[in-house]
mmCIF file of C-alpha atoms in Angstrom:
data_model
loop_
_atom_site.group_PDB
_atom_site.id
_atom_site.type_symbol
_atom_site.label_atom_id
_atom_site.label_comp_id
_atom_site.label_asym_id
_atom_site.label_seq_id
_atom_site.Cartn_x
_atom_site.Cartn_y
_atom_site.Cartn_z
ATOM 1 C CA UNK A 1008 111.314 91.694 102.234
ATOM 2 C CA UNK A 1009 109.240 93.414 99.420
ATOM 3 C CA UNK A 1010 111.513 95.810 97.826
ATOM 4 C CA UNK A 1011 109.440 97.397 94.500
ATOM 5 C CA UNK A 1012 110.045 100.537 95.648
ATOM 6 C CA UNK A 1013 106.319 101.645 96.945
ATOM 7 C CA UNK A 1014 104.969 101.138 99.923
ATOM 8 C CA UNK A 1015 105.509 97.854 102.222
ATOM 9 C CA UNK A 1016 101.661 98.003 103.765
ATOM 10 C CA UNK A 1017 98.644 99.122 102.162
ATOM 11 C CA UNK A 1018 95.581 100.055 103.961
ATOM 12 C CA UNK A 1019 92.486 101.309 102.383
ATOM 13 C CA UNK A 1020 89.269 100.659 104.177
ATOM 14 C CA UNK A 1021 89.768 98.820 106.933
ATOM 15 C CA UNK A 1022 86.610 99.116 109.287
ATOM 16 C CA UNK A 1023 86.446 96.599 112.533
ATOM 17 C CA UNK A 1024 83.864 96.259 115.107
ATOM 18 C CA UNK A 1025 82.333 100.015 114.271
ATOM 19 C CA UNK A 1026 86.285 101.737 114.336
ATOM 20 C CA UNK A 1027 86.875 103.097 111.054
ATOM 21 C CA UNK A 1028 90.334 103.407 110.241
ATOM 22 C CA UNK A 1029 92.160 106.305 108.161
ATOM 23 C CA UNK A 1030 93.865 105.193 105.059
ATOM 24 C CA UNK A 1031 97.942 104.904 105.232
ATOM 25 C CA UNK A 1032 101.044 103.114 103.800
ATOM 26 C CA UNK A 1033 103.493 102.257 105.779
ATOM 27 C CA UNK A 1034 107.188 102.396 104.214
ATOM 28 C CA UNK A 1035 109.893 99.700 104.557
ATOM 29 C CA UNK A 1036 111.795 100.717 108.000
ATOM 30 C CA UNK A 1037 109.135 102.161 109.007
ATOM 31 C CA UNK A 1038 107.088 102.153 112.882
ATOM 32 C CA UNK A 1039 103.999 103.347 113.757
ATOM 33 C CA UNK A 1040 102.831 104.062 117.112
ATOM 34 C CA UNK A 1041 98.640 103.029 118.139
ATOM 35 C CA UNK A 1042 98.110 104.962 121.164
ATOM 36 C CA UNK A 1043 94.328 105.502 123.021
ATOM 37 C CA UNK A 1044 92.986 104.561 125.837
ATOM 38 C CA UNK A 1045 92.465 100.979 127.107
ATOM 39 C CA UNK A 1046 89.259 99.703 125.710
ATOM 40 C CA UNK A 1047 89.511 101.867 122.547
ATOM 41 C CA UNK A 1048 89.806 99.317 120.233
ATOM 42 C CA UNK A 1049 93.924 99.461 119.547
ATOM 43 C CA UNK A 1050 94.287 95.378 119.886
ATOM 44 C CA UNK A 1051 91.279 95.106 117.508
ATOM 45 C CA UNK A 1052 92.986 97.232 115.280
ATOM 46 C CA UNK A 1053 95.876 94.749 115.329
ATOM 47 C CA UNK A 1054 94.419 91.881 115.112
ATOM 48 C CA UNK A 1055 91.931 92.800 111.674
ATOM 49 C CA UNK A 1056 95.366 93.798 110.026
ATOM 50 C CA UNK A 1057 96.705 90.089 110.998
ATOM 51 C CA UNK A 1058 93.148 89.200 109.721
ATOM 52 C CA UNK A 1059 92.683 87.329 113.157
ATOM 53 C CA UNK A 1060 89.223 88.449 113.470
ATOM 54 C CA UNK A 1061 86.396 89.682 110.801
ATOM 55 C CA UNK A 1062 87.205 92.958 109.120
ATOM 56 C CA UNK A 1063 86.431 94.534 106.266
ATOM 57 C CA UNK A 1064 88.943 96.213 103.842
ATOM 58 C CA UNK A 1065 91.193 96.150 100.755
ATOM 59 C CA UNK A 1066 94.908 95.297 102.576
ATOM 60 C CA UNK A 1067 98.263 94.940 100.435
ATOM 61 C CA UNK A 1068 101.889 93.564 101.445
ATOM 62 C CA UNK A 1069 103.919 95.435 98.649
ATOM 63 C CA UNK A 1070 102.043 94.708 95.495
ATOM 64 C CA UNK A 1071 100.253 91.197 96.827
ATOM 65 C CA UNK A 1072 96.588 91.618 98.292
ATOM 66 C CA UNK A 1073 95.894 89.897 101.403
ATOM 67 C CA UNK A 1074 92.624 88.418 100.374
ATOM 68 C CA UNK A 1075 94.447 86.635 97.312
ATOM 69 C CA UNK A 1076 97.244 84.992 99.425
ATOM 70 C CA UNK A 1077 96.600 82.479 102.067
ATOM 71 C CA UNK A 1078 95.985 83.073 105.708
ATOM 72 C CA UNK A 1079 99.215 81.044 107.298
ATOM 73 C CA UNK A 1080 101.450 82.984 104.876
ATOM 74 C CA UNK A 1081 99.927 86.366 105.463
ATOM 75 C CA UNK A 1082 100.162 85.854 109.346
ATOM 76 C CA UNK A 1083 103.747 84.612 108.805
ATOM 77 C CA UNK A 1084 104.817 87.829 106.426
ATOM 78 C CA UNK A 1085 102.335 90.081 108.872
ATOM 79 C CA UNK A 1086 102.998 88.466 112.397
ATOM 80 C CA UNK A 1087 100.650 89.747 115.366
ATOM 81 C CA UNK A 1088 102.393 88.957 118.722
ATOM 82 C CA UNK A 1089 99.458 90.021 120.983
ATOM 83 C CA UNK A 1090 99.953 91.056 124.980
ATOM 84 C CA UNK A 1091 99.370 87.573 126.214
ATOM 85 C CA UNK A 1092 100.391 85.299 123.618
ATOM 86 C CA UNK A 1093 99.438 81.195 123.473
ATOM 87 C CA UNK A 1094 101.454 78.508 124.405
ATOM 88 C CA UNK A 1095 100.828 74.707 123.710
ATOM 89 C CA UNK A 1096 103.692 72.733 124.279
ATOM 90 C CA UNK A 1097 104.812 72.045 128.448
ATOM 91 C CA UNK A 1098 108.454 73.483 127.739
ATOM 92 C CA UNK A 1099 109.512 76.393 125.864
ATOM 93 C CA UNK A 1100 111.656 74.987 122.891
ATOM 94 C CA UNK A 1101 109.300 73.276 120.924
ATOM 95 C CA UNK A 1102 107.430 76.636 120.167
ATOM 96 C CA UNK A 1103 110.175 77.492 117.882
ATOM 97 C CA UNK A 1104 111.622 75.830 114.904
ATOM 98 C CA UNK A 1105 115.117 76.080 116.029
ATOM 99 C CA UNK A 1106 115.636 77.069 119.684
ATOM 100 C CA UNK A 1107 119.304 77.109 119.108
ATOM 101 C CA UNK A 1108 118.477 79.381 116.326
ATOM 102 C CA UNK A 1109 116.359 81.509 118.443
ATOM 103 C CA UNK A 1110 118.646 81.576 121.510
ATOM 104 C CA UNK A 1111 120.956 83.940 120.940
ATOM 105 C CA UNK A 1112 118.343 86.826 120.067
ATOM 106 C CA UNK A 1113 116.490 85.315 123.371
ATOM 107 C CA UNK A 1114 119.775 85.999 125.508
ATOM 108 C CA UNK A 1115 120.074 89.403 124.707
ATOM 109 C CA UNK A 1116 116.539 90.231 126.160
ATOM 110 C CA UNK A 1117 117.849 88.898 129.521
ATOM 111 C CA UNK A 1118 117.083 85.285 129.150
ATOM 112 C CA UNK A 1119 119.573 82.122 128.892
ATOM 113 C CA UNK A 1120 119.697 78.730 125.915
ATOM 114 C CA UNK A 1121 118.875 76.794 129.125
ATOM 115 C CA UNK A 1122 115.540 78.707 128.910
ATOM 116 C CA UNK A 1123 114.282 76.464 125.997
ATOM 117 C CA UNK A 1124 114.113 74.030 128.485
ATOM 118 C CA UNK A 1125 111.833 75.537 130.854
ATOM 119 C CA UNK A 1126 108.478 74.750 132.087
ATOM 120 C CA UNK A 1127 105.706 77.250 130.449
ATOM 121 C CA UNK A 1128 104.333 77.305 133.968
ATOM 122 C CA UNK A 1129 107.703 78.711 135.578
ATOM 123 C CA UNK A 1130 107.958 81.484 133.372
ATOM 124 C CA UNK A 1131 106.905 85.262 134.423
ATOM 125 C CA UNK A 1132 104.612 87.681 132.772
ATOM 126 C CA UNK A 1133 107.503 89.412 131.420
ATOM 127 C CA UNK A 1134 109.460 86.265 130.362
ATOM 128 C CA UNK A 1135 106.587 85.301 128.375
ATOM 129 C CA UNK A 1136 106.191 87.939 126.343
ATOM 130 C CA UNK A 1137 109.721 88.565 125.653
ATOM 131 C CA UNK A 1138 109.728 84.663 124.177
ATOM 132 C CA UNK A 1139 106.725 85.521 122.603
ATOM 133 C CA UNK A 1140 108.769 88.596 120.677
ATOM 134 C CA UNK A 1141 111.686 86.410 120.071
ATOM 135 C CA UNK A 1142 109.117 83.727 118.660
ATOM 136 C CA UNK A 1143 107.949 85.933 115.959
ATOM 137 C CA UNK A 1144 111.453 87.760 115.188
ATOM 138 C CA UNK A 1145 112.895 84.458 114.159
ATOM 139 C CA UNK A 1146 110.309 84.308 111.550
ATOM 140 C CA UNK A 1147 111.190 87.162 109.770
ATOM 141 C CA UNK A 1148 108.264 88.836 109.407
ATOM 142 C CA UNK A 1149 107.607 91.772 106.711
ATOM 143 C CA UNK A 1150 105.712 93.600 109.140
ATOM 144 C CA UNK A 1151 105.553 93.306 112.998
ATOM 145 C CA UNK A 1152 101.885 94.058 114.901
ATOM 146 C CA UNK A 1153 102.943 94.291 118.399
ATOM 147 C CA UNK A 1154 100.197 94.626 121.011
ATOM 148 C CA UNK A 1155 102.009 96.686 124.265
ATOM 149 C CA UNK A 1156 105.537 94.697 123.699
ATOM 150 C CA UNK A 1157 107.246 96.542 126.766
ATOM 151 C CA UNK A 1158 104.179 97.057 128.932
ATOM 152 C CA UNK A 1159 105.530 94.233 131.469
ATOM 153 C CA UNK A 1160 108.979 95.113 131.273
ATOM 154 C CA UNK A 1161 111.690 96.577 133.525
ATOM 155 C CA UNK A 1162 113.597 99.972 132.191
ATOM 156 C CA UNK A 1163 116.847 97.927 130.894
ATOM 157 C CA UNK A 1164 114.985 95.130 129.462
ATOM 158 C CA UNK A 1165 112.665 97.899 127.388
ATOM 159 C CA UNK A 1166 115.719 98.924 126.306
ATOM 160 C CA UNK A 1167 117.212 96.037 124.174
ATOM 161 C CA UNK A 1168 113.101 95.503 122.849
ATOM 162 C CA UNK A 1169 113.725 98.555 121.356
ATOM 163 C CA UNK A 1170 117.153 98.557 120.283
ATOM 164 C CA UNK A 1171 116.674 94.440 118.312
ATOM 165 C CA UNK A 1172 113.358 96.740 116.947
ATOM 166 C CA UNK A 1173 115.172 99.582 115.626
ATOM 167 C CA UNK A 1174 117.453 96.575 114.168
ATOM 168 C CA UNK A 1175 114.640 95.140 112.091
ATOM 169 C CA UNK A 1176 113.653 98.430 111.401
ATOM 170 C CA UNK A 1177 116.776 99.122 109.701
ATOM 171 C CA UNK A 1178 116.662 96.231 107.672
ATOM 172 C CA UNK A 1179 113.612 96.895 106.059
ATOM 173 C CA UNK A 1180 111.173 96.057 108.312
ATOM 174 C CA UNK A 1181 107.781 97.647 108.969
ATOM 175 C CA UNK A 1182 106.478 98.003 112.631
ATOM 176 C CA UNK A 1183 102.855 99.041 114.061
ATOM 177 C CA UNK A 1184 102.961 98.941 117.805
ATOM 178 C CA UNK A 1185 100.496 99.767 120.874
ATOM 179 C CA UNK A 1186 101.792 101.502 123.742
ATOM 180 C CA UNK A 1187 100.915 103.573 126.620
ATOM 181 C CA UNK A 1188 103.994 104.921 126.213
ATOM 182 C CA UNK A 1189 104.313 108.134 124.945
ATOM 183 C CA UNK A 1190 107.589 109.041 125.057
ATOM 184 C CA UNK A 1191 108.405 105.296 123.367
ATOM 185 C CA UNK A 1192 105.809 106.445 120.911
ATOM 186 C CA UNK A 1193 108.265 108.971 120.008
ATOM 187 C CA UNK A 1194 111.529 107.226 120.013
ATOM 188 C CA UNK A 1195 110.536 104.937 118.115
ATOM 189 C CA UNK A 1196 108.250 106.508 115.479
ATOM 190 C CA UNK A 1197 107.177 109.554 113.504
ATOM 191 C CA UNK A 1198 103.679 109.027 113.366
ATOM 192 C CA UNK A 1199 101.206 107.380 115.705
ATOM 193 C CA UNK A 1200 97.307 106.417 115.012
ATOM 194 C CA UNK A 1201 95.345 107.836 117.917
ATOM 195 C CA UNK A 1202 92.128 106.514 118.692
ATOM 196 C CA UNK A 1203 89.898 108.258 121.099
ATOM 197 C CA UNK A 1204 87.012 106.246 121.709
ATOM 198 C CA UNK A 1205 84.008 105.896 120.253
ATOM 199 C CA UNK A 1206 84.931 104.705 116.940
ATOM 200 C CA UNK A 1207 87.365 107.313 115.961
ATOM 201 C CA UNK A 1208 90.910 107.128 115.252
ATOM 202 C CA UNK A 1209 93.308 109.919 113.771
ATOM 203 C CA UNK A 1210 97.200 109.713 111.937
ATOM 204 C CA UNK A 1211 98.770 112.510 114.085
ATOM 205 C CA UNK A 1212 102.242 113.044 114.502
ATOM 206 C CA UNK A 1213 104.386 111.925 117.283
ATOM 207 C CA UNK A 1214 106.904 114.451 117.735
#
């Protein structure tokens, strides 16, 4: 983790596909809710700060600058786990480099080290995108762009998402994540970028 003292994330500039977006820092153990409505270009949002599609702005981790490090290390320091994340391999294990590593965080969002073995066509909705969390938590990551992590989730299971988050958050992590949610919006974070549609997007607070 970057620990200089300043921020963790820098954004200054950051304009995707017509949505300009206000300037802010985001501190180490820090979340920030993206709330709008569907269609309002949260997920783009995302996905230009994981520089996963064309965007245009000056972006810093700490003191680096995205554009001078390279993409695979960027997206491993900033990790983008979208809604409906990609899967190559037939079972689950090989998607990780150490399922055995990975099971135990995998078991307390409801799932078992026999999972690993699985068929990717067995698996639900919801067991899919809690592997997909688990996936990018065992990486590490600086910062954490979650698109809707709880959205196919029952009550209990939402519940220990946000309880391993609050974990990362506490050790130094940075979060941004979209929700629908906002009474998750405030448990979990101060402020929240708002967009409304039609290219406009707001830092308000959450509470």
């Amino acid at each position: 983790m970057t620990s200089d003292g300043g921020p963790l994330l820098t954004v200054r500039g950051l304009t995707r596909a017509g949505i300009d977006i206000p300037d802010f820092d985001l501190a180490a153990g820090e979340a920030m809710a993206v709330l709008g409505p569907s269609g309002s270009g949260k997920s783009l949002f995302l996905r230009a700060l994981a520089d996963l599609d064309e965007n245009e702005g000056d972006i810093q981790l700490g003191r680096e600058a995205r554009d001078a490090m390279g993409a695979p290390d960027w997206r491993r320091r900033v990790t983008y786990v979208a809604a409906e994340s990609g899967w190559w391999a037939e079972t689950v294990a090989p998607h990780y480099a150490d399922w055995n590593a990975a099971a135990p965080l995998a078991t307390r969002l409801g799932l078992t080290r026999e999972t690993g073995d699985w068929q990717i066509s067995r698996l639900s909705t919801g067991e899919r995108q809690r592997l997909a969390l688990v996936r990018a938590l065992i990486q590490m990551p600086d910062v954490l762009l979650l698109d809707e992590p709880t959205s196919g989730l029952d009550g209990e299971t939402e519940q220990a998402v946000e309880e391993i988050l609050v974990e990362r958050l506490a050790g130094g992590a940075a979060i941004l994540f979209s929700t629908h949610d906002e009474d998750q919006a405030s448990r979990l974070a101060k402020r929240c970028l708002r967009f409304a549609g039609g290219g406009k997007a707001e830092i308000v607070s959450c509470r």
